[in-house]
mmCIF file with all atom_site columns, C-alpha atoms in Angstrom:
data_model
loop_
_atom_site.group_PDB
_atom_site.id
_atom_site.type_symbol
_atom_site.label_atom_id
_atom_site.label_alt_id
_atom_site.label_comp_id
_atom_site.label_asym_id
_atom_site.label_entity_id
_atom_site.label_seq_id
_atom_site.pdbx_PDB_ins_code
_atom_site.Cartn_x
_atom_site.Cartn_y
_atom_site.Cartn_z
_atom_site.occupancy
_atom_site.B_iso_or_equiv
_atom_site.pdbx_formal_charge
_atom_site.auth_seq_id
_atom_site.auth_comp_id
_atom_site.auth_asym_id
_atom_site.auth_atom_id
_atom_site.pdbx_PDB_model_num
ATOM 1   C CA . MET Y 1 1   ? -20.730 -60.581 68.846 1.00 68.00 ? 1   MET Y CA 1
ATOM 2   C CA . ASN Y 1 2   ? -23.442 -59.779 66.335 1.00 91.00 ? 2   ASN Y CA 1
ATOM 3   C CA . ILE Y 1 3   ? -23.939 -56.442 64.576 1.00 93.00 ? 3   ILE Y CA 1
ATOM 4   C CA . GLU Y 1 4   ? -26.819 -55.358 66.798 1.00 94.00 ? 4   GLU Y CA 1
ATOM 5   C CA . ASN Y 1 5   ? -24.741 -55.956 69.926 1.00 95.00 ? 5   ASN Y CA 1
ATOM 6   C CA . LEU Y 1 6   ? -21.856 -54.059 68.344 1.00 95.00 ? 6   LEU Y CA 1
ATOM 7   C CA . MET Y 1 7   ? -24.077 -51.105 67.421 1.00 96.00 ? 7   MET Y CA 1
ATOM 8   C CA . ASP Y 1 8   ? -25.601 -51.019 70.904 1.00 97.00 ? 8   ASP Y CA 1
ATOM 9   C CA . TYR Y 1 9   ? -22.136 -51.238 72.427 1.00 97.00 ? 9   TYR Y CA 1
ATOM 10  C CA . LEU Y 1 10  ? -20.903 -48.313 70.331 1.00 97.00 ? 10  LEU Y CA 1
ATOM 11  C CA . VAL Y 1 11  ? -23.862 -46.172 71.392 1.00 97.00 ? 11  VAL Y CA 1
ATOM 12  C CA . GLU Y 1 12  ? -23.665 -47.130 75.058 1.00 97.00 ? 12  GLU Y CA 1
ATOM 13  C CA . HIS Y 1 13  ? -19.883 -46.638 75.265 1.00 97.00 ? 13  HIS Y CA 1
ATOM 14  C CA . ARG Y 1 14  ? -19.500 -43.623 73.007 1.00 97.00 ? 14  ARG Y CA 1
ATOM 15  C CA . ALA Y 1 15  ? -17.145 -40.815 73.891 1.00 96.00 ? 15  ALA Y CA 1
ATOM 16  C CA . PRO Y 1 16  ? -18.688 -37.832 75.655 1.00 94.00 ? 16  PRO Y CA 1
ATOM 17  C CA . ASN Y 1 17  ? -20.146 -35.300 73.219 1.00 94.00 ? 17  ASN Y CA 1
ATOM 18  C CA . LEU Y 1 18  ? -19.781 -37.627 70.219 1.00 97.00 ? 18  LEU Y CA 1
ATOM 19  C CA . PRO Y 1 19  ? -22.009 -36.291 67.423 1.00 97.00 ? 19  PRO Y CA 1
ATOM 20  C CA . PRO Y 1 20  ? -24.462 -38.943 66.204 1.00 97.00 ? 20  PRO Y CA 1
ATOM 21  C CA . GLY Y 1 21  ? -23.452 -38.228 62.613 1.00 96.00 ? 21  GLY Y CA 1
ATOM 22  C CA . TYR Y 1 22  ? -19.923 -39.430 63.319 1.00 97.00 ? 22  TYR Y CA 1
ATOM 23  C CA . LEU Y 1 23  ? -21.218 -42.808 64.457 1.00 97.00 ? 23  LEU Y CA 1
ATOM 24  C CA . SER Y 1 24  ? -23.477 -42.944 61.387 1.00 96.00 ? 24  SER Y CA 1
ATOM 25  C CA . GLU Y 1 25  ? -20.436 -42.392 59.151 1.00 96.00 ? 25  GLU Y CA 1
ATOM 26  C CA . GLN Y 1 26  ? -18.565 -45.229 60.850 1.00 96.00 ? 26  GLN Y CA 1
ATOM 27  C CA . LEU Y 1 27  ? -21.520 -47.588 60.439 1.00 96.00 ? 27  LEU Y CA 1
ATOM 28  C CA . LEU Y 1 28  ? -21.830 -46.640 56.763 1.00 93.00 ? 28  LEU Y CA 1
ATOM 29  C CA . SER Y 1 29  ? -18.134 -47.393 56.290 1.00 93.00 ? 29  SER Y CA 1
ATOM 30  C CA . LEU Y 1 30  ? -18.577 -50.720 58.044 1.00 92.00 ? 30  LEU Y CA 1
ATOM 31  C CA . SER Y 1 31  ? -21.519 -51.566 55.772 1.00 91.00 ? 31  SER Y CA 1
ATOM 32  C CA . TRP Y 1 32  ? -19.188 -51.619 52.759 1.00 90.00 ? 32  TRP Y CA 1
ATOM 33  C CA . ILE Y 1 33  ? -17.038 -54.415 54.147 1.00 91.00 ? 33  ILE Y CA 1
ATOM 34  C CA . LEU Y 1 34  ? -19.758 -56.765 55.388 1.00 88.00 ? 34  LEU Y CA 1
ATOM 35  C CA . ASP Y 1 35  ? -20.910 -59.742 53.366 1.00 85.00 ? 35  ASP Y CA 1
ATOM 36  C CA . ASP Y 1 36  ? -24.542 -58.593 53.573 1.00 85.00 ? 36  ASP Y CA 1
ATOM 37  C CA . GLU Y 1 37  ? -23.636 -55.112 52.279 1.00 79.00 ? 37  GLU Y CA 1
ATOM 38  C CA . GLY Y 1 38  ? -24.807 -53.571 55.545 1.00 82.00 ? 38  GLY Y CA 1
ATOM 39  C CA . GLY Y 1 39  ? -28.251 -55.134 55.468 1.00 89.00 ? 39  GLY Y CA 1
ATOM 40  C CA . GLN Y 1 40  ? -28.233 -55.810 59.199 1.00 92.00 ? 40  GLN Y CA 1
ATOM 41  C CA . ILE Y 1 41  ? -26.942 -52.332 59.999 1.00 94.00 ? 41  ILE Y CA 1
ATOM 42  C CA . PHE Y 1 42  ? -29.716 -50.762 57.957 1.00 92.00 ? 42  PHE Y CA 1
ATOM 43  C CA . ALA Y 1 43  ? -32.394 -53.044 59.437 1.00 93.00 ? 43  ALA Y CA 1
ATOM 44  C CA . ILE Y 1 44  ? -31.285 -52.057 62.926 1.00 95.00 ? 44  ILE Y CA 1
ATOM 45  C CA . GLY Y 1 45  ? -31.194 -48.416 61.842 1.00 95.00 ? 45  GLY Y CA 1
ATOM 46  C CA . LYS Y 1 46  ? -34.791 -48.712 60.674 1.00 93.00 ? 46  LYS Y CA 1
ATOM 47  C CA . ARG Y 1 47  ? -35.756 -50.104 64.093 1.00 95.00 ? 47  ARG Y CA 1
ATOM 48  C CA . TRP Y 1 48  ? -33.846 -47.277 65.747 1.00 96.00 ? 48  TRP Y CA 1
ATOM 49  C CA . LEU Y 1 49  ? -36.002 -44.759 63.881 1.00 95.00 ? 49  LEU Y CA 1
ATOM 50  C CA . ASN Y 1 50  ? -38.879 -46.070 66.003 1.00 94.00 ? 50  ASN Y CA 1
ATOM 51  C CA . SER Y 1 51  ? -36.820 -45.870 69.183 1.00 95.00 ? 51  SER Y CA 1
ATOM 52  C CA . SER Y 1 52  ? -37.468 -43.592 72.131 1.00 96.00 ? 52  SER Y CA 1
ATOM 53  C CA . ASP Y 1 53  ? -33.701 -42.916 72.295 1.00 97.00 ? 53  ASP Y CA 1
ATOM 54  C CA . GLN Y 1 54  ? -33.025 -39.640 70.493 1.00 97.00 ? 54  GLN Y CA 1
ATOM 55  C CA . PHE Y 1 55  ? -29.339 -40.432 69.955 1.00 98.00 ? 55  PHE Y CA 1
ATOM 56  C CA . ARG Y 1 56  ? -30.172 -43.728 68.235 1.00 98.00 ? 56  ARG Y CA 1
ATOM 57  C CA . VAL Y 1 57  ? -32.772 -41.971 66.095 1.00 97.00 ? 57  VAL Y CA 1
ATOM 58  C CA . SER Y 1 58  ? -30.163 -39.382 65.101 1.00 97.00 ? 58  SER Y CA 1
ATOM 59  C CA . VAL Y 1 59  ? -27.665 -42.100 64.199 1.00 97.00 ? 59  VAL Y CA 1
ATOM 60  C CA . ALA Y 1 60  ? -30.306 -43.836 62.084 1.00 96.00 ? 60  ALA Y CA 1
ATOM 61  C CA . LEU Y 1 61  ? -31.092 -40.596 60.251 1.00 95.00 ? 61  LEU Y CA 1
ATOM 62  C CA . GLY Y 1 62  ? -27.417 -40.474 59.297 1.00 94.00 ? 62  GLY Y CA 1
ATOM 63  C CA . LEU Y 1 63  ? -27.614 -43.864 57.576 1.00 91.00 ? 63  LEU Y CA 1
ATOM 64  C CA . ASP Y 1 64  ? -28.684 -42.037 54.452 1.00 83.00 ? 64  ASP Y CA 1
ATOM 65  C CA . GLU Y 1 65  ? -27.369 -44.588 51.961 1.00 76.00 ? 65  GLU Y CA 1
ATOM 66  C CA . ALA Y 1 66  ? -30.122 -47.054 52.834 1.00 81.00 ? 66  ALA Y CA 1
ATOM 67  C CA . PHE Y 1 67  ? -33.763 -47.453 51.971 1.00 83.00 ? 67  PHE Y CA 1
ATOM 68  C CA . MET Y 1 68  ? -35.314 -47.228 55.419 1.00 86.00 ? 68  MET Y CA 1
ATOM 69  C CA . ALA Y 1 69  ? -38.811 -47.976 54.112 1.00 87.00 ? 69  ALA Y CA 1
ATOM 70  C CA . ASP Y 1 70  ? -40.345 -50.079 51.355 1.00 85.00 ? 70  ASP Y CA 1
ATOM 71  C CA . SER Y 1 71  ? -42.086 -47.087 49.772 1.00 85.00 ? 71  SER Y CA 1
ATOM 72  C CA . TRP Y 1 72  ? -41.985 -43.320 49.774 1.00 87.00 ? 72  TRP Y CA 1
ATOM 73  C CA . GLU Y 1 73  ? -45.320 -43.216 51.593 1.00 89.00 ? 73  GLU Y CA 1
ATOM 74  C CA . GLU Y 1 74  ? -43.973 -45.456 54.362 1.00 91.00 ? 74  GLU Y CA 1
ATOM 75  C CA . LEU Y 1 75  ? -40.888 -43.241 54.642 1.00 91.00 ? 75  LEU Y CA 1
ATOM 76  C CA . VAL Y 1 76  ? -43.062 -40.118 55.028 1.00 92.00 ? 76  VAL Y CA 1
ATOM 77  C CA . GLU Y 1 77  ? -45.092 -41.862 57.746 1.00 94.00 ? 77  GLU Y CA 1
ATOM 78  C CA . LEU Y 1 78  ? -41.880 -42.830 59.504 1.00 94.00 ? 78  LEU Y CA 1
ATOM 79  C CA . ALA Y 1 79  ? -40.606 -39.245 59.279 1.00 95.00 ? 79  ALA Y CA 1
ATOM 80  C CA . ASP Y 1 80  ? -43.881 -37.895 60.668 1.00 97.00 ? 80  ASP Y CA 1
ATOM 81  C CA . SER Y 1 81  ? -43.662 -40.359 63.559 1.00 96.00 ? 81  SER Y CA 1
ATOM 82  C CA . VAL Y 1 82  ? -40.105 -39.260 64.409 1.00 97.00 ? 82  VAL Y CA 1
ATOM 83  C CA . LYS Y 1 83  ? -41.082 -35.573 64.247 1.00 97.00 ? 83  LYS Y CA 1
ATOM 84  C CA . ALA Y 1 84  ? -44.085 -36.195 66.523 1.00 97.00 ? 84  ALA Y CA 1
ATOM 85  C CA . LYS Y 1 85  ? -41.865 -37.989 69.050 1.00 97.00 ? 85  LYS Y CA 1
ATOM 86  C CA . PHE Y 1 86  ? -38.973 -35.510 68.828 1.00 97.00 ? 86  PHE Y CA 1
ATOM 87  C CA . PRO Y 1 87  ? -40.245 -32.090 67.660 1.00 97.00 ? 87  PRO Y CA 1
ATOM 88  C CA . SER Y 1 88  ? -36.781 -30.583 68.152 1.00 97.00 ? 88  SER Y CA 1
ATOM 89  C CA . MET Y 1 89  ? -35.504 -32.874 65.375 1.00 97.00 ? 89  MET Y CA 1
ATOM 90  C CA . ALA Y 1 90  ? -38.037 -31.696 62.778 1.00 97.00 ? 90  ALA Y CA 1
ATOM 91  C CA . SER Y 1 91  ? -35.497 -29.893 60.584 1.00 96.00 ? 91  SER Y CA 1
ATOM 92  C CA . ASP Y 1 92  ? -33.091 -32.871 60.697 1.00 95.00 ? 92  ASP Y CA 1
ATOM 93  C CA . VAL Y 1 93  ? -35.928 -35.198 59.728 1.00 96.00 ? 93  VAL Y CA 1
ATOM 94  C CA . ASP Y 1 94  ? -37.004 -32.883 56.900 1.00 95.00 ? 94  ASP Y CA 1
ATOM 95  C CA . ASN Y 1 95  ? -33.415 -32.790 55.585 1.00 93.00 ? 95  ASN Y CA 1
ATOM 96  C CA . TRP Y 1 96  ? -33.228 -36.596 55.781 1.00 92.00 ? 96  TRP Y CA 1
ATOM 97  C CA . LEU Y 1 97  ? -36.535 -36.897 53.953 1.00 92.00 ? 97  LEU Y CA 1
ATOM 98  C CA . ASN Y 1 98  ? -35.440 -34.476 51.229 1.00 90.00 ? 98  ASN Y CA 1
ATOM 99  C CA . ASN Y 1 99  ? -32.113 -36.304 50.796 1.00 86.00 ? 99  ASN Y CA 1
ATOM 100 C CA . SER Y 1 100 ? -33.909 -39.654 50.684 1.00 86.00 ? 100 SER Y CA 1
ATOM 101 C CA . ARG Y 1 101 ? -36.321 -38.381 48.054 1.00 83.00 ? 101 ARG Y CA 1
ATOM 102 C CA . ARG Y 1 102 ? -33.647 -38.555 45.349 1.00 78.00 ? 102 ARG Y CA 1
ATOM 103 C CA . SER Y 1 103 ? -33.004 -42.223 46.117 1.00 76.00 ? 103 SER Y CA 1
ATOM 104 C CA . TYR Y 1 104 ? -36.675 -43.133 46.004 1.00 81.00 ? 104 TYR Y CA 1
ATOM 105 C CA . VAL Y 1 105 ? -37.158 -41.241 42.725 1.00 76.00 ? 105 VAL Y CA 1
ATOM 106 C CA . SER Y 1 106 ? -34.148 -42.952 41.141 1.00 74.00 ? 106 SER Y CA 1
ATOM 107 C CA . ARG Y 1 107 ? -35.483 -46.280 42.377 1.00 71.00 ? 107 ARG Y CA 1
ATOM 108 C CA . GLY Y 1 108 ? -38.585 -45.731 40.278 1.00 68.00 ? 108 GLY Y CA 1
ATOM 109 C CA . GLU Y 1 109 ? -41.148 -44.706 42.852 1.00 54.00 ? 109 GLU Y CA 1
ATOM 110 C CA . LYS Y 1 110 ? -43.885 -43.349 40.615 1.00 50.00 ? 110 LYS Y CA 1
ATOM 111 C CA . SER Y 1 111 ? -46.091 -41.939 43.377 1.00 47.00 ? 111 SER Y CA 1
ATOM 112 C CA . ILE Y 1 112 ? -43.689 -39.190 44.416 1.00 44.00 ? 112 ILE Y CA 1
ATOM 113 C CA . SER Y 1 113 ? -44.777 -35.798 43.255 1.00 45.00 ? 113 SER Y CA 1
ATOM 114 C CA . ASP Y 1 114 ? -43.041 -32.514 43.987 1.00 44.00 ? 114 ASP Y CA 1
ATOM 115 C CA . GLY Y 1 115 ? -45.610 -31.652 46.632 1.00 45.00 ? 115 GLY Y CA 1
ATOM 116 C CA . ASP Y 1 116 ? -45.198 -34.898 48.579 1.00 48.00 ? 116 ASP Y CA 1
ATOM 117 C CA . ALA Y 1 117 ? -41.685 -34.257 49.916 1.00 45.00 ? 117 ALA Y CA 1
ATOM 118 C CA . THR Y 1 118 ? -41.992 -32.132 53.016 1.00 44.00 ? 118 THR Y CA 1
#
């Protein structure tokens, strides 16, 4: 079984009323023990951010230890896309974007100004 199949299995066979954040935490824990340091988990999470499945999007937002975009600008575009698709998630997306901002700043993204993080 590959990681993508495992992640899909966990979503499709999750317990009733399981919060997406709990699954995110488990995937983050799993990322620490994999030989690719969770690279596949984070790549799948990035794809899930473009998904039409709100639960998968929520799980991906919880993978907050990963760079889900190559640049801050790309991350903002991704966040805007998620908010357009799921307006009810706007505050969760804004929190994710604000939490991600610190990582992108520490990574050396020079184009991030205080006004860019919404």
